[in-house]
């Protein structure tokens, strides 16, 4: 029996717990998710380093999963645009059963190995693409079909599973095992197995974006202001990075379509927005190098 399916021996009378004890037990068990991801940190780092040159060469991130794992992949992918201005067409999510499976369980979809392969082949992957294959069991047929097709295309494959020695981690170029063990509600991998996947995907994608110079210090300077909240954030980020007042920062931001990177370089180097844009282009979007070029 898979670790994730093994009945938990610590809470065999969970249904009798007082509400406060029930909530505490459910929360405390989530701590194991953090520990599982921490143990996999070297493999996650290796995946970031392997993905970086491919993404720099124009590759795409492709998330593949079924059920909770598939939904977590979709979530990680769609958040890259507002957070890092990552183009939607370079963050693609495949979930067994199609888009409708985000909201309603599609019976039998995860068991279709061939559909996983078909969905991948339709993307016409190449050696620059990076495919993230997520499965708590590590043996979901849809995901394994996608894995086989992705490997045949020459794309980098990274497998995430919550059971040791799982097919998806064993057969991928880089395997990341998040060994969360048995669930407090036996077999419900939407609990700490899902939490560990969320942390691992956040770590991978955020780490990759840092390496792509979409962060300056620890500021998300490539934010896409798609709403009023994020528009305000561009101002506060620019103020924090430059030490200048709101009026100064807002004026420059308005000149560069609220692109924080450009505003920082223009203000700090005391150059025009056009010059700041050229500096950033020359240094592949690296704010620190663009500042050092003149400073």
Coordinates of C-alpha atoms in Angstrom, one line a residue, residues 5-289:
X5 CA -3.0 5.6 1.3
X6 CA -1.9 3.9 4.5
X7 CA -4.3 4.6 7.5
X8 CA -2.9 7.0 10.0
X9 CA -2.2 5.3 13.3
X10 CA -2.1 8.5 15.4
X11 CA -5.7 9.6 15.0
X12 CA -7.8 6.5 14.8
X13 CA -10.7 8.2 16.7
X14 CA -10.6 11.5 14.9
X15 CA -14.4 11.5 14.6
X16 CA -14.7 11.7 18.3
X17 CA -12.5 14.8 18.9
X18 CA -13.8 18.0 20.3
X19 CA -13.8 20.7 17.7
X20 CA -10.8 22.5 19.1
X21 CA -8.8 19.3 19.2
X22 CA -9.9 18.4 15.7
X23 CA -8.8 21.7 14.3
X24 CA -5.5 21.4 16.1
X25 CA -4.8 17.9 14.9
X26 CA -5.6 18.9 11.3
X27 CA -3.3 21.9 11.5
X28 CA -0.5 20.2 13.2
X29 CA -0.4 17.4 10.6
X30 CA 0.3 20.0 8.0
X31 CA 3.7 20.7 9.5
X32 CA 4.8 17.4 8.0
X33 CA 4.3 18.9 4.6
X34 CA 6.9 21.6 5.2
X35 CA 9.4 19.0 6.5
X36 CA 8.8 16.9 3.4
X37 CA 9.5 19.8 1.0
X38 CA 12.6 20.8 3.1
X39 CA 14.0 17.3 2.7
X40 CA 13.6 17.7 -1.1
X41 CA 15.3 21.1 -1.3
X42 CA 18.4 19.7 -3.2
X43 CA 16.2 18.2 -5.9
X44 CA 14.1 21.3 -6.2
X45 CA 17.3 23.4 -6.6
X46 CA 18.6 21.0 -9.2
X47 CA 15.3 21.4 -11.1
X48 CA 15.6 25.2 -11.0
X49 CA 19.2 25.1 -12.3
X50 CA 18.3 22.6 -15.1
X51 CA 15.2 24.6 -16.1
X52 CA 17.0 28.0 -16.2
X53 CA 18.9 27.8 -19.5
X54 CA 16.0 26.3 -21.2
X55 CA 13.6 29.0 -20.1
X56 CA 16.2 31.7 -21.0
X57 CA 16.3 30.2 -24.5
X58 CA 12.5 30.8 -24.8
X59 CA 11.1 27.6 -23.4
X60 CA 7.7 27.2 -21.7
X61 CA 6.6 25.9 -18.4
X62 CA 4.0 23.1 -18.7
X63 CA 2.2 21.8 -15.6
X64 CA 0.5 18.4 -15.8
X65 CA -1.7 16.7 -13.2
X66 CA -5.0 15.2 -12.2
X67 CA -7.5 16.2 -9.5
X68 CA -6.0 18.2 -6.7
X69 CA -2.5 17.9 -8.2
X70 CA -3.7 19.3 -11.5
X71 CA -5.5 22.2 -9.9
X72 CA -2.4 23.1 -7.9
X73 CA -0.5 23.2 -11.2
X74 CA -3.0 25.5 -12.7
X75 CA -2.9 27.7 -9.7
X76 CA 0.9 28.1 -9.8
X77 CA 0.9 28.8 -13.5
X78 CA -1.8 31.5 -13.6
X79 CA -0.2 33.4 -10.7
X80 CA 3.0 33.9 -12.7
X81 CA 1.5 36.7 -14.9
X82 CA 0.5 39.2 -12.1
X83 CA 3.5 38.4 -9.9
X84 CA 6.3 38.3 -12.4
X85 CA 4.7 39.5 -15.7
X86 CA 5.3 36.0 -17.1
X87 CA 3.5 35.6 -20.4
X88 CA 0.4 33.4 -20.3
X89 CA 1.5 31.5 -23.4
X90 CA 4.6 30.4 -21.6
X91 CA 2.8 28.9 -18.6
X92 CA 0.5 26.1 -19.8
X93 CA -1.5 23.9 -17.6
X94 CA -2.9 20.5 -18.5
X95 CA -5.4 18.8 -16.1
X96 CA -6.9 15.4 -16.7
X97 CA -10.5 15.9 -18.0
X98 CA -9.8 19.4 -19.4
X99 CA -10.7 22.8 -18.1
X100 CA -14.0 21.6 -16.7
X101 CA -12.0 19.4 -14.2
X102 CA -10.9 22.6 -12.4
X103 CA -14.4 22.8 -10.9
X104 CA -16.0 19.4 -11.3
X105 CA -14.4 15.9 -11.0
X106 CA -14.3 14.2 -14.3
X107 CA -14.7 10.5 -13.7
X108 CA -12.0 8.3 -15.2
X109 CA -10.0 11.1 -16.7
X110 CA -7.0 10.5 -14.6
X111 CA -6.9 6.9 -15.7
X112 CA -6.4 7.8 -19.4
X113 CA -2.8 7.3 -20.3
X114 CA -3.2 8.0 -24.0
X115 CA -5.0 11.3 -23.4
X116 CA -2.1 12.5 -21.3
X117 CA 0.2 11.8 -24.2
X118 CA -2.2 13.3 -26.7
X119 CA -2.5 16.5 -24.7
X120 CA 1.3 16.9 -24.5
X121 CA 1.8 16.1 -28.2
X122 CA -0.6 18.9 -29.1
X123 CA 1.8 21.4 -27.5
X124 CA 4.6 20.5 -30.0
X125 CA 7.2 20.7 -27.2
X126 CA 10.9 21.1 -27.9
X127 CA 14.2 20.8 -25.9
X128 CA 13.7 24.3 -24.4
X129 CA 10.4 23.4 -22.7
X130 CA 10.1 22.3 -19.1
X131 CA 7.3 20.0 -18.0
X132 CA 6.3 19.6 -14.4
X133 CA 4.4 16.4 -13.7
X134 CA 2.5 16.3 -10.4
X135 CA 0.9 13.2 -8.9
X136 CA 0.5 12.4 -5.2
X137 CA 0.6 8.7 -5.9
X138 CA 3.3 9.1 -8.4
X139 CA 1.6 6.6 -10.7
X140 CA -1.4 8.5 -12.2
X141 CA -1.9 7.1 -15.7
X142 CA -2.7 10.5 -17.3
X143 CA 0.4 12.0 -15.9
X144 CA 2.6 9.0 -16.9
X145 CA 1.3 9.2 -20.4
X146 CA 2.2 12.9 -20.5
X147 CA 5.6 12.1 -19.1
X148 CA 6.4 9.6 -21.8
X149 CA 5.4 12.0 -24.6
X150 CA 7.3 14.9 -23.0
X151 CA 10.5 12.9 -22.8
X152 CA 10.1 11.8 -26.4
X153 CA 9.9 15.5 -27.4
X154 CA 13.2 16.3 -25.7
X155 CA 11.7 18.6 -23.1
X156 CA 13.1 18.7 -19.5
X157 CA 10.8 16.6 -17.3
X158 CA 10.4 17.2 -13.5
X159 CA 8.3 14.7 -11.6
X160 CA 6.7 15.4 -8.2
X161 CA 5.3 12.6 -6.1
X162 CA 4.4 12.0 -2.4
X163 CA 5.5 8.3 -2.4
X164 CA 9.1 7.1 -2.6
X165 CA 10.3 5.4 -5.8
X166 CA 7.2 6.4 -7.7
X167 CA 7.1 6.0 -11.5
X168 CA 6.7 9.7 -12.1
X169 CA 9.9 10.6 -10.2
X170 CA 11.8 7.5 -11.3
X171 CA 11.2 8.1 -15.0
X172 CA 11.5 11.9 -15.1
X173 CA 14.8 13.7 -15.7
X174 CA 14.6 15.1 -12.2
X175 CA 12.5 13.4 -9.5
X176 CA 11.2 15.3 -6.5
X177 CA 9.8 13.1 -3.7
X178 CA 7.7 14.8 -1.1
X179 CA 7.4 12.0 1.4
X180 CA 4.5 13.2 3.5
X181 CA 3.4 9.8 4.7
X182 CA -0.1 8.8 5.7
X183 CA -2.8 11.4 5.8
X184 CA -4.7 12.3 9.0
X185 CA -7.9 11.5 7.0
X186 CA -6.7 8.3 5.4
X187 CA -6.1 8.6 1.7
X188 CA -7.2 12.3 1.4
X189 CA -4.2 13.7 -0.5
X190 CA -5.8 17.1 -0.7
X191 CA -4.4 17.5 2.8
X192 CA -0.7 17.6 3.6
X193 CA 0.3 15.9 0.3
X194 CA -1.4 18.8 -1.5
X195 CA 0.1 21.3 0.8
X196 CA 3.6 19.9 0.1
X197 CA 2.9 20.1 -3.7
X198 CA 1.8 23.8 -3.3
X199 CA 5.0 24.6 -1.4
X200 CA 7.2 22.8 -3.8
X201 CA 5.7 24.4 -6.9
X202 CA 5.8 27.8 -5.3
X203 CA 9.5 27.2 -4.5
X204 CA 10.4 26.0 -8.0
X205 CA 8.6 28.7 -9.9
X206 CA 9.6 31.6 -7.6
X207 CA 13.2 30.4 -7.5
X208 CA 13.2 30.3 -11.3
X209 CA 11.8 33.8 -11.5
X210 CA 14.4 35.1 -9.1
X211 CA 17.1 33.6 -11.4
X212 CA 15.4 35.3 -14.4
X213 CA 16.0 38.7 -12.7
X214 CA 12.3 39.3 -12.0
X215 CA 13.2 40.1 -8.4
X216 CA 15.6 42.9 -7.1
X217 CA 16.7 42.2 -3.6
X218 CA 13.5 40.6 -2.4
X219 CA 11.2 42.9 -4.2
X220 CA 8.9 41.7 -7.0
X221 CA 9.9 44.4 -9.4
X222 CA 8.4 42.7 -12.5
X223 CA 4.9 42.8 -11.1
X224 CA 2.1 43.2 -13.7
X225 CA -0.4 45.8 -12.3
X226 CA -3.6 44.1 -13.4
X227 CA -5.7 45.7 -10.7
X228 CA -5.8 48.7 -8.4
X229 CA -4.1 46.8 -5.5
X230 CA -1.2 45.9 -7.7
X231 CA -1.0 49.4 -9.2
X232 CA -0.6 50.8 -5.7
X233 CA 2.0 48.1 -5.1
X234 CA 4.1 49.3 -8.0
X235 CA 4.3 52.7 -6.3
X236 CA 5.3 51.3 -2.9
X237 CA 7.9 49.0 -4.4
X238 CA 9.5 51.8 -6.3
X239 CA 9.5 54.0 -3.2
X240 CA 11.0 51.3 -1.1
X241 CA 13.8 50.5 -3.7
X242 CA 14.7 54.1 -4.4
X243 CA 13.9 55.9 -1.1
X244 CA 12.1 58.6 -3.1
X245 CA 8.7 60.2 -2.3
X246 CA 5.4 59.0 -3.8
X247 CA 5.0 61.9 -6.2
X248 CA 8.4 61.3 -7.7
X249 CA 7.9 57.6 -8.1
X250 CA 4.4 57.8 -9.5
X251 CA 5.5 60.4 -12.1
X252 CA 8.3 58.1 -13.5
X253 CA 6.0 55.0 -13.3
X254 CA 3.4 56.8 -15.4
X255 CA 6.1 57.4 -18.0
X256 CA 7.0 53.7 -18.2
X257 CA 3.5 52.1 -17.9
X258 CA 4.1 51.3 -14.3
X259 CA 7.1 49.0 -14.9
X260 CA 8.9 49.0 -11.5
X261 CA 12.2 47.8 -12.9
X262 CA 12.4 50.7 -15.4
X263 CA 11.3 53.2 -12.8
X264 CA 14.0 52.1 -10.3
X265 CA 16.8 52.3 -12.9
X266 CA 15.6 55.7 -14.2
X267 CA 15.3 57.2 -10.8
X268 CA 18.5 55.8 -9.3
X269 CA 20.7 56.4 -12.3
X270 CA 19.0 59.8 -13.0
X271 CA 18.4 58.9 -16.6
X272 CA 15.4 58.9 -18.9
X273 CA 12.9 56.1 -19.1
X274 CA 14.1 55.3 -22.6
X275 CA 17.7 55.0 -21.3
X276 CA 16.6 52.8 -18.4
X277 CA 14.8 50.5 -20.8
X278 CA 17.9 50.2 -22.9
X279 CA 20.1 49.4 -19.9
X280 CA 17.7 46.7 -18.7
X281 CA 17.5 45.2 -22.2
X282 CA 21.3 45.1 -22.4
X283 CA 21.6 43.3 -19.0
X284 CA 18.8 40.9 -19.6
X285 CA 16.5 42.6 -17.1
X286 CA 19.0 42.5 -14.3
X287 CA 18.2 45.6 -12.2
X288 CA 21.4 45.3 -10.1
X289 CA 23.7 45.2 -13.2

